[in-house]
Amino acid sequence: MSQPIQFADRNFKLAVVQELMYNQELLPRFSLLEYAAEQGFTFDGGSVEAVPEALAFFDAFEVPVELAEKVTEIEMDGGNEIYLEIAPNWDGEDGLFDVDEFADVEHFSHLKSMTLLYTGNEESLETLRARGIEADWL
């Protein structure tokens, strides 16, 4: 059994999982509707809030370290499937999925570009660019 990547920032992890699970289809797809039915809970599909059970699922979800080399780009977009599986009616008007910590880039030596949800933290962009990653706001 391979070791999982230890993430420092939940939202960075979610961006990586979006790439590996939904874009590249290298991980089993998560469906909130199916998960809720399996686990026996309900949620408000009209809410912009995160479904706690979905967040808990992704907090516990392990990304195998050998998949790190497959991540060459990350594009954070309000319409990404992972965000809509966690908060089905999220409108992107808050910082729910903003990345605050970029220490996790150390796990992704092949990462060449990142498009980030806008936070206005120019220092973050400069930190990424200093590591050779093309980084910009959405």
XYZ file of N, CA and C in Angstrom:
414
model
N 0.851 -1.189 0.000
C 0.000 0.000 0.000
C 0.885 1.238 0.000
N 0.627 2.153 -0.904
C 1.447 3.356 -0.993
C 1.069 4.353 0.106
N 1.988 5.227 0.362
C 1.746 6.270 1.350
C 0.894 7.373 0.728
N -0.023 7.947 1.502
C -0.804 9.074 0.982
C -0.018 10.380 1.123
N -0.354 11.333 0.285
C 0.214 12.672 0.391
C -0.390 13.328 1.632
N 0.456 13.936 2.434
C -0.008 14.666 3.613
C -0.167 16.138 3.220
N -1.383 16.613 3.160
C -1.674 17.982 2.741
C -1.752 18.920 3.946
N -1.232 20.123 3.774
C -1.301 21.154 4.805
C -2.563 22.014 4.649
N -3.070 22.115 3.414
C -4.210 22.983 3.131
C -5.325 22.167 2.467
N -6.486 22.132 3.100
C -7.617 21.357 2.576
C -7.963 21.783 1.154
N -7.981 23.076 0.900
C -8.420 23.544 -0.406
C -7.395 23.275 -1.505
N -6.120 23.236 -1.155
C -5.115 22.804 -2.124
C -5.369 21.338 -2.463
N -5.648 20.549 -1.453
C -5.957 19.132 -1.676
C -7.159 18.987 -2.595
N -8.211 19.762 -2.363
C -9.396 19.677 -3.206
C -9.072 20.027 -4.656
N -8.208 21.005 -4.866
C -7.807 21.373 -6.228
C -7.058 20.229 -6.897
N -6.210 19.542 -6.146
C -5.476 18.387 -6.668
C -6.451 17.242 -6.964
N -7.380 17.004 -6.064
C -8.344 15.931 -6.274
C -9.214 16.235 -7.496
N -9.578 17.490 -7.707
C -10.325 17.865 -8.922
C -9.558 17.410 -10.152
N -8.274 17.698 -10.184
C -7.443 17.328 -11.328
C -7.373 15.810 -11.502
N -7.108 15.103 -10.426
C -6.915 13.651 -10.518
C -8.217 12.867 -10.647
N -9.276 13.316 -9.988
C -10.536 12.574 -9.954
C -11.448 12.919 -11.125
N -11.644 14.192 -11.373
C -12.626 14.610 -12.372
C -12.000 14.926 -13.737
N -10.812 15.526 -13.754
C -10.193 15.881 -15.034
C -9.477 14.686 -15.667
N -8.599 14.033 -14.899
C -7.828 12.912 -15.443
C -8.485 11.553 -15.209
N -9.455 11.503 -14.331
C -10.185 10.271 -14.012
C -9.262 9.149 -13.527
N -8.299 9.509 -12.683
C -7.361 8.544 -12.112
C -7.794 8.050 -10.738
N -8.807 8.676 -10.179
C -9.357 8.290 -8.876
C -10.855 8.059 -9.050
N -11.440 7.199 -8.232
C -12.889 6.969 -8.334
C -13.665 8.262 -8.097
N -14.637 8.514 -8.956
C -15.428 9.742 -8.863
C -16.299 9.735 -7.613
N -16.368 10.880 -6.979
C -17.255 11.074 -5.838
C -18.531 11.732 -6.343
N -19.659 11.187 -5.945
C -20.963 11.774 -6.233
C -21.658 12.000 -4.902
N -22.001 13.235 -4.612
C -22.678 13.551 -3.353
C -24.019 12.822 -3.254
N -24.759 12.771 -4.334
C -26.059 12.081 -4.298
C -25.892 10.607 -3.946
N -24.932 9.946 -4.581
C -24.700 8.533 -4.294
C -24.183 8.332 -2.873
N -23.267 9.205 -2.454
C -22.691 9.092 -1.117
C -23.768 9.289 -0.047
N -24.626 10.283 -0.251
C -25.711 10.539 0.714
C -26.643 9.332 0.806
N -26.959 8.733 -0.336
C -27.831 7.557 -0.329
C -27.168 6.379 0.388
N -25.872 6.174 0.129
C -25.137 5.081 0.768
C -25.019 5.270 2.281
N -24.751 6.522 2.678
C -24.514 6.804 4.095
C -25.787 7.148 4.864
N -26.882 7.353 4.165
C -28.161 7.599 4.824
C -28.318 8.994 5.403
N -27.827 10.005 4.710
C -28.049 11.378 5.173
C -28.684 12.193 4.053
N -29.279 13.303 4.427
C -29.862 14.221 3.455
C -29.126 15.546 3.549
N -29.270 16.351 2.518
C -28.635 17.667 2.498
C -29.522 18.631 1.727
N -29.302 19.898 1.954
C -30.053 20.945 1.270
C -29.319 21.287 -0.022
N -29.815 20.770 -1.133
C -29.178 20.993 -2.426
C -29.245 22.429 -2.901
N -30.038 23.257 -2.263
C -30.144 24.662 -2.643
C -29.243 25.574 -1.842
N -28.549 25.014 -0.871
C -27.692 25.817 -0.001
C -26.349 26.112 -0.672
N -25.788 27.271 -0.380
C -24.444 27.608 -0.871
C -23.375 27.114 0.098
N -23.818 26.576 1.234
C -22.887 26.074 2.245
C -22.367 24.691 1.867
N -21.198 24.356 2.393
C -20.630 23.027 2.193
C -21.427 21.996 2.991
N -21.615 20.836 2.397
C -22.263 19.719 3.084
C -21.193 19.099 3.993
N -21.402 19.110 5.318
C -20.373 18.629 6.245
C -19.889 17.208 5.942
N -20.808 16.332 5.570
C -20.424 14.951 5.274
C -19.511 14.866 4.050
N -19.721 15.738 3.078
C -18.859 15.758 1.889
C -17.466 16.264 2.261
N -17.400 17.311 3.068
C -16.093 17.796 3.526
C -15.364 16.721 4.313
N -16.095 16.028 5.175
C -15.479 14.960 5.972
C -14.956 13.850 5.063
N -15.703 13.520 4.006
C -15.244 12.504 3.065
C -13.905 12.907 2.465
N -13.813 14.137 1.992
C -12.570 14.573 1.347
C -11.440 14.804 2.342
N -11.769 15.151 3.577
C -10.728 15.255 4.600
C -10.070 13.895 4.822
N -10.877 12.851 4.796
C -10.363 11.499 5.032
C -9.810 10.852 3.764
N -10.159 11.390 2.614
C -9.753 10.802 1.333
C -8.231 10.881 1.186
N -7.632 9.769 0.763
C -6.182 9.714 0.612
C -5.796 9.746 -0.858
N -4.836 10.617 -1.160
C -4.284 10.710 -2.505
C -2.940 9.987 -2.485
N -2.799 8.908 -3.260
C -1.537 8.161 -3.271
C -0.378 9.016 -3.788
N 0.747 8.926 -3.131
C 1.901 9.743 -3.467
C 2.360 9.537 -4.918
N 2.167 8.335 -5.461
C 2.623 8.095 -6.830
C 1.818 8.869 -7.880
N 0.667 9.406 -7.505
C -0.110 10.218 -8.442
C 0.366 11.666 -8.500
N 1.217 12.059 -7.590
C 1.694 13.447 -7.553
C 2.337 13.855 -8.875
N 3.064 12.945 -9.502
C 3.745 13.274 -10.756
C 2.769 13.523 -11.907
N 1.520 13.107 -11.764
C 0.509 13.306 -12.808
C -0.075 14.718 -12.802
N 0.188 15.453 -11.741
C -0.380 16.793 -11.617
C 0.599 17.800 -12.206
N 0.250 18.307 -13.385
C 1.097 19.303 -14.048
C 0.441 20.674 -14.064
N -0.878 20.692 -13.902
C -1.593 21.961 -13.845
C -2.784 21.837 -12.908
N -3.118 22.956 -12.321
C -4.296 23.047 -11.463
C -5.057 24.280 -11.906
N -6.328 24.084 -12.191
C -7.176 25.212 -12.554
C -8.368 25.241 -11.613
N -8.333 26.196 -10.727
C -9.428 26.361 -9.782
C -10.474 27.256 -10.441
N -11.678 26.760 -10.520
C -12.763 27.489 -11.159
C -14.017 27.223 -10.348
N -14.836 28.223 -10.188
C -16.060 28.070 -9.411
C -16.974 26.965 -9.908
N -16.823 26.581 -11.169
C -17.651 25.526 -11.731
C -17.028 24.141 -11.659
N -15.879 24.015 -10.990
C -15.247 22.694 -10.867
C -16.192 21.716 -10.189
N -16.195 20.491 -10.705
C -17.119 19.474 -10.198
C -16.956 19.227 -8.706
N -15.732 19.218 -8.222
C -15.516 18.908 -6.808
C -16.229 19.910 -5.903
N -16.196 21.188 -6.296
C -16.843 22.205 -5.470
C -18.356 22.006 -5.454
N -18.916 21.631 -6.602
C -20.366 21.443 -6.684
C -20.817 20.143 -6.034
N -19.905 19.199 -5.869
C -20.229 17.975 -5.123
C -20.164 18.223 -3.613
N -19.419 19.234 -3.210
C -19.301 19.568 -1.781
C -20.348 20.594 -1.359
N -20.557 21.582 -2.196
C -21.532 22.648 -1.937
C -22.347 22.835 -3.219
N -23.415 22.057 -3.402
C -24.108 21.964 -4.683
C -24.585 23.278 -5.296
N -24.831 24.274 -4.511
C -25.331 25.535 -5.058
C -24.372 26.691 -4.752
N -23.099 26.350 -4.536
C -22.097 27.372 -4.206
C -22.023 28.393 -5.326
N -21.995 29.664 -4.936
C -22.009 30.729 -5.933
C -20.656 31.402 -6.137
N -19.634 30.955 -5.420
C -18.304 31.529 -5.601
C -18.127 32.901 -4.981
N -19.099 33.348 -4.235
C -19.061 34.701 -3.678
C -18.381 34.777 -2.318
N -17.840 33.665 -1.839
C -17.139 33.686 -0.560
C -15.825 32.940 -0.717
N -15.070 32.849 0.337
C -13.752 32.222 0.288
C -13.750 30.756 0.667
N -14.872 30.066 0.508
C -15.006 28.678 0.940
C -13.888 27.780 0.430
N -13.448 27.973 -0.812
C -12.455 27.086 -1.400
C -11.125 27.778 -1.696
N -10.897 28.948 -1.107
C -9.631 29.657 -1.304
C -8.472 28.889 -0.677
N -7.349 28.864 -1.372
C -6.139 28.254 -0.830
C -5.398 29.319 -0.029
N -5.085 28.988 1.220
C -4.382 29.928 2.099
C -2.917 29.574 2.278
N -2.573 28.331 2.015
C -1.231 27.827 2.299
C -0.730 27.047 1.084
N 0.487 27.343 0.632
C 1.004 26.714 -0.577
C 2.189 25.789 -0.319
N 2.370 25.354 0.911
C 3.455 24.415 1.220
C 3.271 23.101 0.469
N 2.047 22.771 0.114
C 1.769 21.509 -0.568
C 2.385 21.406 -1.954
N 2.803 22.511 -2.541
C 3.428 22.424 -3.872
C 4.687 21.565 -3.830
N 5.301 21.420 -2.668
C 6.517 20.605 -2.543
C 6.288 19.157 -2.967
N 5.048 18.681 -2.898
C 4.728 17.299 -3.280
C 4.586 17.123 -4.795
N 4.519 18.245 -5.523
C 4.160 18.198 -6.940
C 5.259 18.814 -7.813
N 6.304 18.061 -8.017
C 7.474 18.564 -8.752
C 7.187 18.794 -10.234
N 6.122 18.210 -10.764
C 5.776 18.399 -12.172
C 4.736 19.507 -12.388
N 4.316 20.144 -11.308
C 3.317 21.209 -11.401
C 3.927 22.422 -12.098
N 3.320 22.819 -13.219
C 3.855 23.916 -14.029
C 2.956 25.147 -14.045
N 1.651 24.959 -13.806
C 0.771 26.123 -13.839
C -0.393 25.970 -12.872
N -0.804 27.101 -12.326
C -1.949 27.154 -11.419
C -2.777 28.392 -11.729
N -4.068 28.184 -11.868
C -5.018 29.277 -11.943
C -5.810 29.216 -10.646
N -5.738 30.300 -9.890
C -6.307 30.314 -8.542
C -7.576 31.135 -8.458
N -8.462 30.722 -7.557
C -9.591 31.565 -7.215
C -9.028 32.848 -6.613
N -9.601 33.980 -6.970
C -9.038 35.265 -6.566
C -9.146 35.503 -5.060
N -7.982 35.779 -4.455
C -7.954 36.173 -3.046
C -7.306 37.542 -2.870
N -6.600 37.979 -3.882
C -5.891 39.253 -3.803
C -4.532 39.148 -3.139
N -4.143 37.950 -2.725
C -2.856 37.754 -2.056
C -1.755 37.611 -3.103
N -1.188 38.734 -3.503
C -0.152 38.740 -4.543
C 1.109 38.000 -4.091
N 1.350 37.973 -2.786
C 2.508 37.255 -2.260
C 2.430 35.763 -2.602
N 1.222 35.215 -2.581
C 1.041 33.808 -2.951
C 1.457 33.571 -4.397
N 1.022 34.462 -5.279
C 1.401 34.320 -6.687
C 2.911 34.376 -6.849
N 3.540 35.307 -6.166
C 4.989 35.456 -6.276
C 5.718 34.234 -5.720
N 5.204 33.661 -4.648
C 5.794 32.450 -4.079
C 5.744 31.306 -5.083
N 4.610 31.147 -5.737
C 4.463 30.099 -6.743
C 5.364 30.354 -7.942
N 5.395 31.579 -8.395
C 6.224 31.924 -9.552
C 7.706 31.713 -9.253
N 8.114 31.988 -8.018
C 9.508 31.772 -7.631
C 9.883 30.294 -7.688
N 8.899 29.428 -7.608
C 9.125 27.983 -7.695
C 9.027 27.477 -9.132
N 8.885 28.409 -10.073
C 8.805 28.040 -11.484
C 7.420 27.645 -11.947
N 6.412 28.015 -11.197
C 5.022 27.690 -11.534
C 4.348 28.944 -12.104
N 3.801 28.829 -13.301
C 3.016 29.926 -13.856
C 1.757 30.039 -13.024
N 1.575 31.163 -12.389
C 0.423 31.329 -11.492
C -0.292 32.629 -11.778
N -1.613 32.550 -11.778
C -2.426 33.736 -12.009
C -3.801 33.523 -11.403
N -4.534 34.606 -11.341
C -5.909 34.560 -10.836
C -6.840 34.115 -11.940
N -7.924 33.520 -11.569
C -8.975 33.128 -12.499
C -9.534 34.362 -13.157
